Coordinates of C-alpha atoms in Angstrom, one line a residue:
X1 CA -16.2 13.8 44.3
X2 CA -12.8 14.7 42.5
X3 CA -11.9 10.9 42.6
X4 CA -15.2 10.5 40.4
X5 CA -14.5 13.2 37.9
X6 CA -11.1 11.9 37.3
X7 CA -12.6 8.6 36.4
X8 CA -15.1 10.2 33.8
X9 CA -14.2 9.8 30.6
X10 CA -12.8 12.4 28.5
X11 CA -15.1 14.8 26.7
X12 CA -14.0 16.9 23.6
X13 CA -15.1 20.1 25.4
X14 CA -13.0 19.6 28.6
X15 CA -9.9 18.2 26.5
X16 CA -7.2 21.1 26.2
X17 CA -6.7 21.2 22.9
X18 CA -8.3 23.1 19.9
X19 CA -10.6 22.4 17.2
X20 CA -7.6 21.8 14.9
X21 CA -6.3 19.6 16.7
X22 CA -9.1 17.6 17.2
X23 CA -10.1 17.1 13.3
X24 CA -6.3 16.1 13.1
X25 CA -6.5 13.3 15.6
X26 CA -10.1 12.2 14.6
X27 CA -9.4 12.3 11.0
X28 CA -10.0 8.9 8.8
X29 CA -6.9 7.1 7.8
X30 CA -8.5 7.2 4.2
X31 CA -8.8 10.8 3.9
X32 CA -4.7 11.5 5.2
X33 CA -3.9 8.6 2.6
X34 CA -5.2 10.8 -0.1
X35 CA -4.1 14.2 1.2
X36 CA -0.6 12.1 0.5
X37 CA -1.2 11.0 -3.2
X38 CA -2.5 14.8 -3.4
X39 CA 0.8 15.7 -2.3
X40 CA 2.8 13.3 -4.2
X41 CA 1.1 14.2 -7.3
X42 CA 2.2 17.9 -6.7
X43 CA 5.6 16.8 -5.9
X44 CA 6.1 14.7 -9.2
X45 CA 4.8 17.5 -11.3
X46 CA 6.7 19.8 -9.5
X47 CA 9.6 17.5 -10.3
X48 CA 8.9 17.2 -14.2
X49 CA 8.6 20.5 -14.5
X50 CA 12.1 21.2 -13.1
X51 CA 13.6 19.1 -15.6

């Protein structure tokens, strides 16, 4: 019996891990490539402002 549960595969309600977490691993690669060009935008701004 333990043998078989082992073998099950993983369910998002017995992994260890929260929520958080979880979005972060299942999120697209589409979505985290625009959070960066959201954040590179910033940064250059913040950048020309400086100056």
């Amino acid at each position: 019996m333990q043998r078989r549960s082992i073998s099950t595969p993983l369910h998002p309600s017995i992994l260890p891990i929260d929520n958080s977490q979880l979005s972060e691993l299942r999120r697209p690669q589409e979505e985290d490539s625009t959070y960066k060009i959201r954040h590179a935008k910033k940064f250059a701004r913040n950048l020309i402002d400086g100056e």
